[in-house]
PDB file of N, CA and C in Angstrom:
ATOM      1  N   MET A1164       0.843  -1.076  -0.041  1.00 45.00           N
ATOM      2  CA  MET A1164       0.021  -0.194  -0.064  1.00 45.00           C
ATOM      3  C   MET A1164       0.922   1.166  -0.109  1.00 45.00           C
ATOM      4  N   LYS A1165       1.982   1.164   0.857  1.00 50.00           N
ATOM      5  CA  LYS A1165       2.739   2.672   0.679  1.00 50.00           C
ATOM      6  C   LYS A1165       3.400   2.703  -0.475  1.00 50.00           C
ATOM      7  N   ASN A1166       3.825   1.807  -1.125  1.00 51.00           N
ATOM      8  CA  ASN A1166       4.167   1.654  -2.528  1.00 51.00           C
ATOM      9  C   ASN A1166       3.315   2.663  -3.694  1.00 51.00           C
ATOM     10  N   ASN A1167       2.201   2.277  -3.428  1.00 52.00           N
ATOM     11  CA  ASN A1167       1.251   2.780  -4.120  1.00 52.00           C
ATOM     12  C   ASN A1167       0.919   4.266  -3.790  1.00 52.00           C
ATOM     13  N   LYS A1168       0.849   4.755  -2.780  1.00 53.00           N
ATOM     14  CA  LYS A1168       0.728   6.109  -2.370  1.00 53.00           C
ATOM     15  C   LYS A1168       2.100   6.856  -2.783  1.00 53.00           C
ATOM     16  N   GLY A1169       3.021   6.158  -2.850  1.00 50.00           N
ATOM     17  CA  GLY A1169       4.410   6.944  -3.366  1.00 50.00           C
ATOM     18  C   GLY A1169       4.356   7.234  -4.627  1.00 50.00           C
ATOM     19  N   ASN A1170       3.973   6.198  -5.437  1.00 53.00           N
ATOM     20  CA  ASN A1170       3.785   6.519  -6.970  1.00 53.00           C
ATOM     21  C   ASN A1170       2.878   7.587  -7.158  1.00 53.00           C
ATOM     22  N   ARG A1171       1.628   7.700  -6.456  1.00 56.00           N
ATOM     23  CA  ARG A1171       0.756   8.732  -6.690  1.00 56.00           C
ATOM     24  C   ARG A1171       1.570  10.026  -6.428  1.00 56.00           C
ATOM     25  N   LYS A1172       2.227  10.399  -5.608  1.00 58.00           N
ATOM     26  CA  LYS A1172       2.913  11.437  -5.267  1.00 58.00           C
ATOM     27  C   LYS A1172       3.785  11.982  -6.278  1.00 58.00           C
ATOM     28  N   SER A1173       4.300  10.959  -6.696  1.00 61.00           N
ATOM     29  CA  SER A1173       5.526  11.200  -7.612  1.00 61.00           C
ATOM     30  C   SER A1173       4.541  11.641  -8.972  1.00 61.00           C
ATOM     31  N   GLU A1174       3.456  10.953  -9.496  1.00 64.00           N
ATOM     32  CA  GLU A1174       2.706  11.248 -10.509  1.00 64.00           C
ATOM     33  C   GLU A1174       2.207  12.740 -10.402  1.00 64.00           C
ATOM     34  N   GLY A1175       1.832  13.200  -9.220  1.00 66.00           N
ATOM     35  CA  GLY A1175       1.073  14.686  -8.857  1.00 66.00           C
ATOM     36  C   GLY A1175       2.199  15.432  -9.071  1.00 66.00           C
ATOM     37  N   THR A1176       3.602  15.032  -8.809  1.00 72.00           N
ATOM     38  CA  THR A1176       4.658  16.093  -8.799  1.00 72.00           C
ATOM     39  C   THR A1176       4.838  16.138 -10.131  1.00 72.00           C
ATOM     40  N   GLU A1177       5.012  15.144 -11.022  1.00 77.00           N
ATOM     41  CA  GLU A1177       5.464  15.072 -12.189  1.00 77.00           C
ATOM     42  C   GLU A1177       4.398  15.958 -13.381  1.00 77.00           C
ATOM     43  N   SER A1178       3.145  15.939 -12.765  1.00 78.00           N
ATOM     44  CA  SER A1178       1.964  16.668 -13.653  1.00 78.00           C
ATOM     45  C   SER A1178       2.254  18.242 -13.170  1.00 78.00           C
ATOM     46  N   VAL A1179       2.492  18.617 -11.909  1.00 81.00           N
ATOM     47  CA  VAL A1179       2.718  20.074 -11.464  1.00 81.00           C
ATOM     48  C   VAL A1179       3.839  20.642 -12.319  1.00 81.00           C
ATOM     49  N   SER A1180       4.942  19.538 -12.286  1.00 90.00           N
ATOM     50  CA  SER A1180       6.130  20.085 -12.916  1.00 90.00           C
ATOM     51  C   SER A1180       5.736  20.303 -14.505  1.00 90.00           C
ATOM     52  N   GLN A1181       5.052  19.645 -15.172  1.00 91.00           N
ATOM     53  CA  GLN A1181       4.665  19.581 -16.543  1.00 91.00           C
ATOM     54  C   GLN A1181       3.759  20.807 -16.696  1.00 91.00           C
ATOM     55  N   ALA A1182       2.870  21.020 -15.956  1.00 91.00           N
ATOM     56  CA  ALA A1182       2.058  22.114 -15.807  1.00 91.00           C
ATOM     57  C   ALA A1182       2.783  23.478 -15.872  1.00 91.00           C
ATOM     58  N   ALA A1183       3.773  23.631 -15.147  1.00 93.00           N
ATOM     59  CA  ALA A1183       4.560  24.840 -14.708  1.00 93.00           C
ATOM     60  C   ALA A1183       5.444  25.051 -16.030  1.00 93.00           C
ATOM     61  N   LYS A1184       5.881  23.958 -16.694  1.00 94.00           N
ATOM     62  CA  LYS A1184       6.766  24.110 -17.931  1.00 94.00           C
ATOM     63  C   LYS A1184       5.874  24.556 -18.924  1.00 94.00           C
ATOM     64  N   LEU A1185       4.745  24.072 -18.992  1.00 95.00           N
ATOM     65  CA  LEU A1185       3.663  24.755 -20.007  1.00 95.00           C
ATOM     66  C   LEU A1185       3.435  25.868 -19.645  1.00 95.00           C
ATOM     67  N   ALA A1186       3.292  26.651 -18.520  1.00 95.00           N
ATOM     68  CA  ALA A1186       2.887  27.979 -18.194  1.00 95.00           C
ATOM     69  C   ALA A1186       4.066  28.714 -18.589  1.00 95.00           C
ATOM     70  N   VAL A1187       5.344  28.360 -18.538  1.00 96.00           N
ATOM     71  CA  VAL A1187       6.397  29.139 -18.658  1.00 96.00           C
ATOM     72  C   VAL A1187       6.637  29.179 -20.158  1.00 96.00           C
ATOM     73  N   ILE A1188       6.276  28.317 -21.100  1.00 97.00           N
ATOM     74  CA  ILE A1188       6.134  28.051 -22.525  1.00 97.00           C
ATOM     75  C   ILE A1188       5.371  29.271 -23.030  1.00 97.00           C
ATOM     76  N   ALA A1189       4.220  28.941 -22.394  1.00 97.00           N
ATOM     77  CA  ALA A1189       3.075  29.915 -22.756  1.00 97.00           C
ATOM     78  C   ALA A1189       3.313  31.392 -22.484  1.00 97.00           C
ATOM     79  N   GLY A1190       3.652  31.540 -21.536  1.00 97.00           N
ATOM     80  CA  GLY A1190       4.346  32.901 -21.011  1.00 97.00           C
ATOM     81  C   GLY A1190       5.486  33.411 -22.118  1.00 97.00           C
ATOM     82  N   ALA A1191       6.447  32.636 -22.457  1.00 97.00           N
ATOM     83  CA  ALA A1191       7.289  33.234 -23.394  1.00 97.00           C
ATOM     84  C   ALA A1191       6.673  33.545 -24.866  1.00 97.00           C
ATOM     85  N   ILE A1192       5.675  32.511 -25.229  1.00 98.00           N
ATOM     86  CA  ILE A1192       4.989  32.754 -26.358  1.00 98.00           C
ATOM     87  C   ILE A1192       4.073  33.904 -26.385  1.00 98.00           C
ATOM     88  N   THR A1193       3.675  34.401 -25.557  1.00 98.00           N
ATOM     89  CA  THR A1193       2.723  35.622 -25.171  1.00 98.00           C
ATOM     90  C   THR A1193       3.413  36.953 -25.063  1.00 98.00           C
ATOM     91  N   THR A1194       4.799  36.667 -24.526  1.00 98.00           N
ATOM     92  CA  THR A1194       5.574  37.799 -24.591  1.00 98.00           C
ATOM     93  C   THR A1194       6.257  38.169 -25.960  1.00 98.00           C
ATOM     94  N   LEU A1195       6.568  36.810 -26.635  1.00 97.00           N
ATOM     95  CA  LEU A1195       6.971  37.284 -27.915  1.00 97.00           C
ATOM     96  C   LEU A1195       5.778  37.735 -29.203  1.00 97.00           C
ATOM     97  N   GLY A1196       4.583  37.334 -28.812  1.00 97.00           N
ATOM     98  CA  GLY A1196       3.552  38.221 -29.628  1.00 97.00           C
ATOM     99  C   GLY A1196       3.485  39.487 -29.306  1.00 97.00           C
ATOM    100  N   ASP A1197       3.532  39.896 -27.910  1.00 98.00           N
ATOM    101  CA  ASP A1197       3.246  41.179 -27.615  1.00 98.00           C
ATOM    102  C   ASP A1197       4.504  42.056 -28.219  1.00 98.00           C
ATOM    103  N   ALA A1198       5.660  41.577 -28.269  1.00 98.00           N
ATOM    104  CA  ALA A1198       6.964  42.111 -28.694  1.00 98.00           C
ATOM    105  C   ALA A1198       6.537  42.277 -30.335  1.00 98.00           C
ATOM    106  N   LEU A1199       6.058  41.359 -31.007  1.00 98.00           N
ATOM    107  CA  LEU A1199       5.612  41.445 -32.170  1.00 98.00           C
ATOM    108  C   LEU A1199       4.734  42.597 -32.648  1.00 98.00           C
ATOM    109  N   ALA A1200       3.586  42.328 -32.042  1.00 98.00           N
ATOM    110  CA  ALA A1200       2.656  43.600 -31.922  1.00 98.00           C
ATOM    111  C   ALA A1200       3.127  44.918 -31.790  1.00 98.00           C
ATOM    112  N   THR A1201       4.093  45.052 -30.780  1.00 97.00           N
ATOM    113  CA  THR A1201       4.653  46.504 -30.676  1.00 97.00           C
ATOM    114  C   THR A1201       5.401  46.709 -31.709  1.00 97.00           C
ATOM    115  N   ILE A1202       6.116  45.875 -32.311  1.00 98.00           N
ATOM    116  CA  ILE A1202       6.942  46.276 -33.557  1.00 98.00           C
ATOM    117  C   ILE A1202       5.983  46.824 -34.590  1.00 98.00           C
ATOM    118  N   ALA A1203       4.974  45.817 -34.913  1.00 98.00           N
ATOM    119  CA  ALA A1203       4.236  46.105 -35.851  1.00 98.00           C
ATOM    120  C   ALA A1203       3.542  47.656 -35.823  1.00 98.00           C
ATOM    121  N   ALA A1204       3.088  47.980 -34.567  1.00 97.00           N
ATOM    122  CA  ALA A1204       2.553  49.194 -34.327  1.00 97.00           C
ATOM    123  C   ALA A1204       3.694  50.284 -34.499  1.00 97.00           C
ATOM    124  N   GLY A1205       4.772  49.981 -34.354  1.00 97.00           N
ATOM    125  CA  GLY A1205       5.921  50.889 -34.341  1.00 97.00           C
ATOM    126  C   GLY A1205       6.168  51.449 -35.993  1.00 97.00           C
ATOM    127  N   LEU A1206       6.060  49.919 -36.793  1.00 97.00           N
ATOM    128  CA  LEU A1206       6.199  50.358 -38.128  1.00 97.00           C
ATOM    129  C   LEU A1206       5.005  50.993 -38.818  1.00 97.00           C
ATOM    130  N   ALA A1207       3.576  50.628 -38.475  1.00 97.00           N
ATOM    131  CA  ALA A1207       2.691  51.301 -39.028  1.00 97.00           C
ATOM    132  C   ALA A1207       2.743  52.733 -38.491  1.00 97.00           C
ATOM    133  N   LEU A1208       3.093  53.243 -37.336  1.00 97.00           N
ATOM    134  CA  LEU A1208       3.335  54.581 -36.931  1.00 97.00           C
ATOM    135  C   LEU A1208       4.272  55.238 -38.037  1.00 97.00           C
ATOM    136  N   GLU A1209       5.353  54.597 -38.272  1.00 97.00           N
ATOM    137  CA  GLU A1209       6.529  55.326 -39.111  1.00 97.00           C
ATOM    138  C   GLU A1209       5.858  55.279 -40.530  1.00 97.00           C
ATOM    139  N   ASP A1210       5.026  54.332 -41.205  1.00 96.00           N
ATOM    140  CA  ASP A1210       4.351  54.748 -42.475  1.00 96.00           C
ATOM    141  C   ASP A1210       3.397  55.875 -42.277  1.00 96.00           C
ATOM    142  N   GLU A1211       2.619  55.907 -41.319  1.00 96.00           N
ATOM    143  CA  GLU A1211       1.908  57.087 -41.317  1.00 96.00           C
ATOM    144  C   GLU A1211       2.505  58.452 -41.043  1.00 96.00           C
ATOM    145  N   ILE A1212       3.549  58.409 -40.399  1.00 96.00           N
ATOM    146  CA  ILE A1212       4.341  59.951 -40.217  1.00 96.00           C
ATOM    147  C   ILE A1212       4.934  60.078 -41.947  1.00 96.00           C
ATOM    148  N   GLN A1213       5.574  59.133 -42.517  1.00 96.00           N
ATOM    149  CA  GLN A1213       6.160  59.300 -43.903  1.00 96.00           C
ATOM    150  C   GLN A1213       4.851  59.633 -44.807  1.00 96.00           C
ATOM    151  N   GLU A1214       3.698  59.267 -44.640  1.00 96.00           N
ATOM    152  CA  GLU A1214       2.511  59.627 -45.593  1.00 96.00           C
ATOM    153  C   GLU A1214       2.310  60.979 -45.207  1.00 96.00           C
ATOM    154  N   ASN A1215       2.190  61.375 -44.167  1.00 96.00           N
ATOM    155  CA  ASN A1215       2.027  62.788 -43.661  1.00 96.00           C
ATOM    156  C   ASN A1215       2.958  63.675 -44.230  1.00 96.00           C
ATOM    157  N   GLU A1216       4.347  63.190 -44.294  1.00 95.00           N
ATOM    158  CA  GLU A1216       5.331  64.155 -44.658  1.00 95.00           C
ATOM    159  C   GLU A1216       5.214  64.290 -46.003  1.00 95.00           C
ATOM    160  N   SER A1217       4.868  63.241 -46.485  1.00 95.00           N
ATOM    161  CA  SER A1217       4.712  63.229 -48.241  1.00 95.00           C
ATOM    162  C   SER A1217       3.418  64.297 -48.420  1.00 95.00           C
ATOM    163  N   LYS A1218       2.485  64.215 -47.920  1.00 95.00           N
ATOM    164  CA  LYS A1218       1.232  65.100 -48.148  1.00 95.00           C
ATOM    165  C   LYS A1218       1.620  66.534 -47.931  1.00 95.00           C
ATOM    166  N   ASN A1219       2.446  66.941 -46.814  1.00 95.00           N
ATOM    167  CA  ASN A1219       2.802  68.358 -46.612  1.00 95.00           C
ATOM    168  C   ASN A1219       3.728  68.594 -47.458  1.00 95.00           C
ATOM    169  N   ASN A1220       4.743  67.994 -48.266  1.00 95.00           N
ATOM    170  CA  ASN A1220       5.290  68.109 -49.492  1.00 95.00           C
ATOM    171  C   ASN A1220       4.420  68.780 -50.373  1.00 95.00           C
ATOM    172  N   ASP A1221       3.559  67.921 -50.747  1.00 95.00           N
ATOM    173  CA  ASP A1221       2.742  68.126 -51.856  1.00 95.00           C
ATOM    174  C   ASP A1221       1.859  69.457 -51.566  1.00 95.00           C
ATOM    175  N   ILE A1222       1.283  69.599 -50.467  1.00 96.00           N
ATOM    176  CA  ILE A1222       0.574  70.898 -50.149  1.00 96.00           C
ATOM    177  C   ILE A1222       1.619  72.067 -50.212  1.00 96.00           C
ATOM    178  N   ASN A1223       2.855  72.053 -49.834  1.00 96.00           N
ATOM    179  CA  ASN A1223       3.769  73.163 -49.998  1.00 96.00           C
ATOM    180  C   ASN A1223       3.841  73.204 -51.485  1.00 96.00           C
ATOM    181  N   LYS A1224       4.305  72.135 -52.444  1.00 96.00           N
ATOM    182  CA  LYS A1224       4.431  72.564 -53.821  1.00 96.00           C
ATOM    183  C   LYS A1224       3.344  72.985 -54.296  1.00 96.00           C
ATOM    184  N   LEU A1225       2.144  72.706 -54.069  1.00 97.00           N
ATOM    185  CA  LEU A1225       0.789  73.345 -54.147  1.00 97.00           C
ATOM    186  C   LEU A1225       0.795  74.798 -53.944  1.00 97.00           C
ATOM    187  N   GLN A1226       1.190  75.062 -52.998  1.00 97.00           N
ATOM    188  CA  GLN A1226       1.101  76.553 -52.347  1.00 97.00           C
ATOM    189  C   GLN A1226       2.088  77.301 -53.245  1.00 97.00           C
ATOM    190  N   LYS A1227       3.357  76.947 -53.358  1.00 97.00           N
ATOM    191  CA  LYS A1227       4.107  77.564 -54.147  1.00 97.00           C
ATOM    192  C   LYS A1227       3.628  77.792 -55.452  1.00 97.00           C
ATOM    193  N   GLN A1228       2.890  76.864 -56.126  1.00 97.00           N
ATOM    194  CA  GLN A1228       2.568  77.166 -57.421  1.00 97.00           C
ATOM    195  C   GLN A1228       1.237  78.092 -57.663  1.00 97.00           C
ATOM    196  N   ILE A1229       0.569  78.371 -56.402  1.00 97.00           N
ATOM    197  CA  ILE A1229      -0.447  79.468 -56.195  1.00 97.00           C
ATOM    198  C   ILE A1229       0.263  80.658 -56.321  1.00 97.00           C
ATOM    199  N   ASP A1230       1.278  80.538 -55.244  1.00 97.00           N
ATOM    200  CA  ASP A1230       2.019  81.990 -55.167  1.00 97.00           C
ATOM    201  C   ASP A1230       2.491  82.449 -56.385  1.00 97.00           C
ATOM    202  N   ASP A1231       3.261  81.531 -57.122  1.00 97.00           N
ATOM    203  CA  ASP A1231       3.837  81.877 -58.371  1.00 97.00           C
ATOM    204  C   ASP A1231       2.763  82.455 -59.388  1.00 97.00           C
ATOM    205  N   LEU A1232       1.610  81.922 -59.418  1.00 97.00           N
ATOM    206  CA  LEU A1232       0.579  82.092 -60.090  1.00 97.00           C
ATOM    207  C   LEU A1232      -0.065  83.427 -59.781  1.00 97.00           C
ATOM    208  N   ASN A1233      -0.209  83.606 -58.605  1.00 97.00           N
ATOM    209  CA  ASN A1233      -0.330  85.257 -58.161  1.00 97.00           C
ATOM    210  C   ASN A1233       0.451  86.174 -58.417  1.00 97.00           C
ATOM    211  N   TYR A1234       1.748  85.960 -58.345  1.00 96.00           N
ATOM    212  CA  TYR A1234       2.669  86.893 -58.881  1.00 96.00           C
ATOM    213  C   TYR A1234       2.508  87.105 -60.216  1.00 96.00           C
ATOM    214  N   GLU A1235       2.457  86.010 -61.079  1.00 96.00           N
ATOM    215  CA  GLU A1235       2.295  86.276 -62.551  1.00 96.00           C
ATOM    216  C   GLU A1235       1.002  87.377 -62.946  1.00 96.00           C
ATOM    217  N   MET A1236      -0.050  86.949 -62.102  1.00 96.00           N
ATOM    218  CA  MET A1236      -1.355  87.771 -62.192  1.00 96.00           C
ATOM    219  C   MET A1236      -1.035  89.268 -61.980  1.00 96.00           C
ATOM    220  N   LYS A1237      -0.457  89.374 -60.983  1.00 95.00           N
ATOM    221  CA  LYS A1237      -0.034  90.605 -60.445  1.00 95.00           C
ATOM    222  C   LYS A1237       0.548  91.446 -61.676  1.00 95.00           C
ATOM    223  N   GLN A1238       1.548  90.822 -62.162  1.00 95.00           N
ATOM    224  CA  GLN A1238       2.421  91.313 -63.433  1.00 95.00           C
ATOM    225  C   GLN A1238       1.709  91.625 -64.519  1.00 95.00           C
ATOM    226  N   LEU A1239       0.871  90.718 -64.949  1.00 94.00           N
ATOM    227  CA  LEU A1239      -0.318  90.789 -65.853  1.00 94.00           C
ATOM    228  C   LEU A1239      -0.993  92.113 -65.712  1.00 94.00           C
ATOM    229  N   LYS A1240      -1.515  92.376 -64.673  1.00 92.00           N
ATOM    230  CA  LYS A1240      -2.454  93.414 -64.190  1.00 92.00           C
ATOM    231  C   LYS A1240      -1.796  94.683 -64.258  1.00 92.00           C
ATOM    232  N   LYS A1241      -0.539  94.747 -64.080  1.00 90.00           N
ATOM    233  CA  LYS A1241       0.413  95.891 -64.146  1.00 90.00           C
ATOM    234  C   LYS A1241       0.601  96.400 -65.563  1.00 90.00           C
ATOM    235  N   MET A1242       0.838  95.370 -66.329  1.00 91.00           N
ATOM    236  CA  MET A1242       1.271  95.394 -67.908  1.00 91.00           C
ATOM    237  C   MET A1242      -0.044  96.077 -68.508  1.00 91.00           C
ATOM    238  N   PHE A1243      -1.440  95.797 -68.154  1.00 88.00           N
ATOM    239  CA  PHE A1243      -2.528  96.148 -68.820  1.00 88.00           C
ATOM    240  C   PHE A1243      -2.927  97.498 -68.572  1.00 88.00           C
ATOM    241  N   ARG A1244      -2.481  98.032 -67.395  1.00 80.00           N
ATOM    242  CA  ARG A1244      -2.956  99.269 -66.687  1.00 80.00           C
ATOM    243  C   ARG A1244      -2.322 100.449 -67.756  1.00 80.00           C
TER     244      ARG A1244
END
């Protein structure tokens, strides 16, 4: 009888040990997933910043063209007076 109880204790310890190992592995996988999600969010943010800079450059170019056209219009008005 005592032998049988001893086997049950070792089986219980082995089961707890396996559960602890699985918990560590699950924690590592979760941490890796969180790290990947953080990297992806950073990359998305960089893309958004670049897109905004590109739009700002386009707006600045358009503004310069408008300013140039206004200047030319003023010059034409002066010529016709």
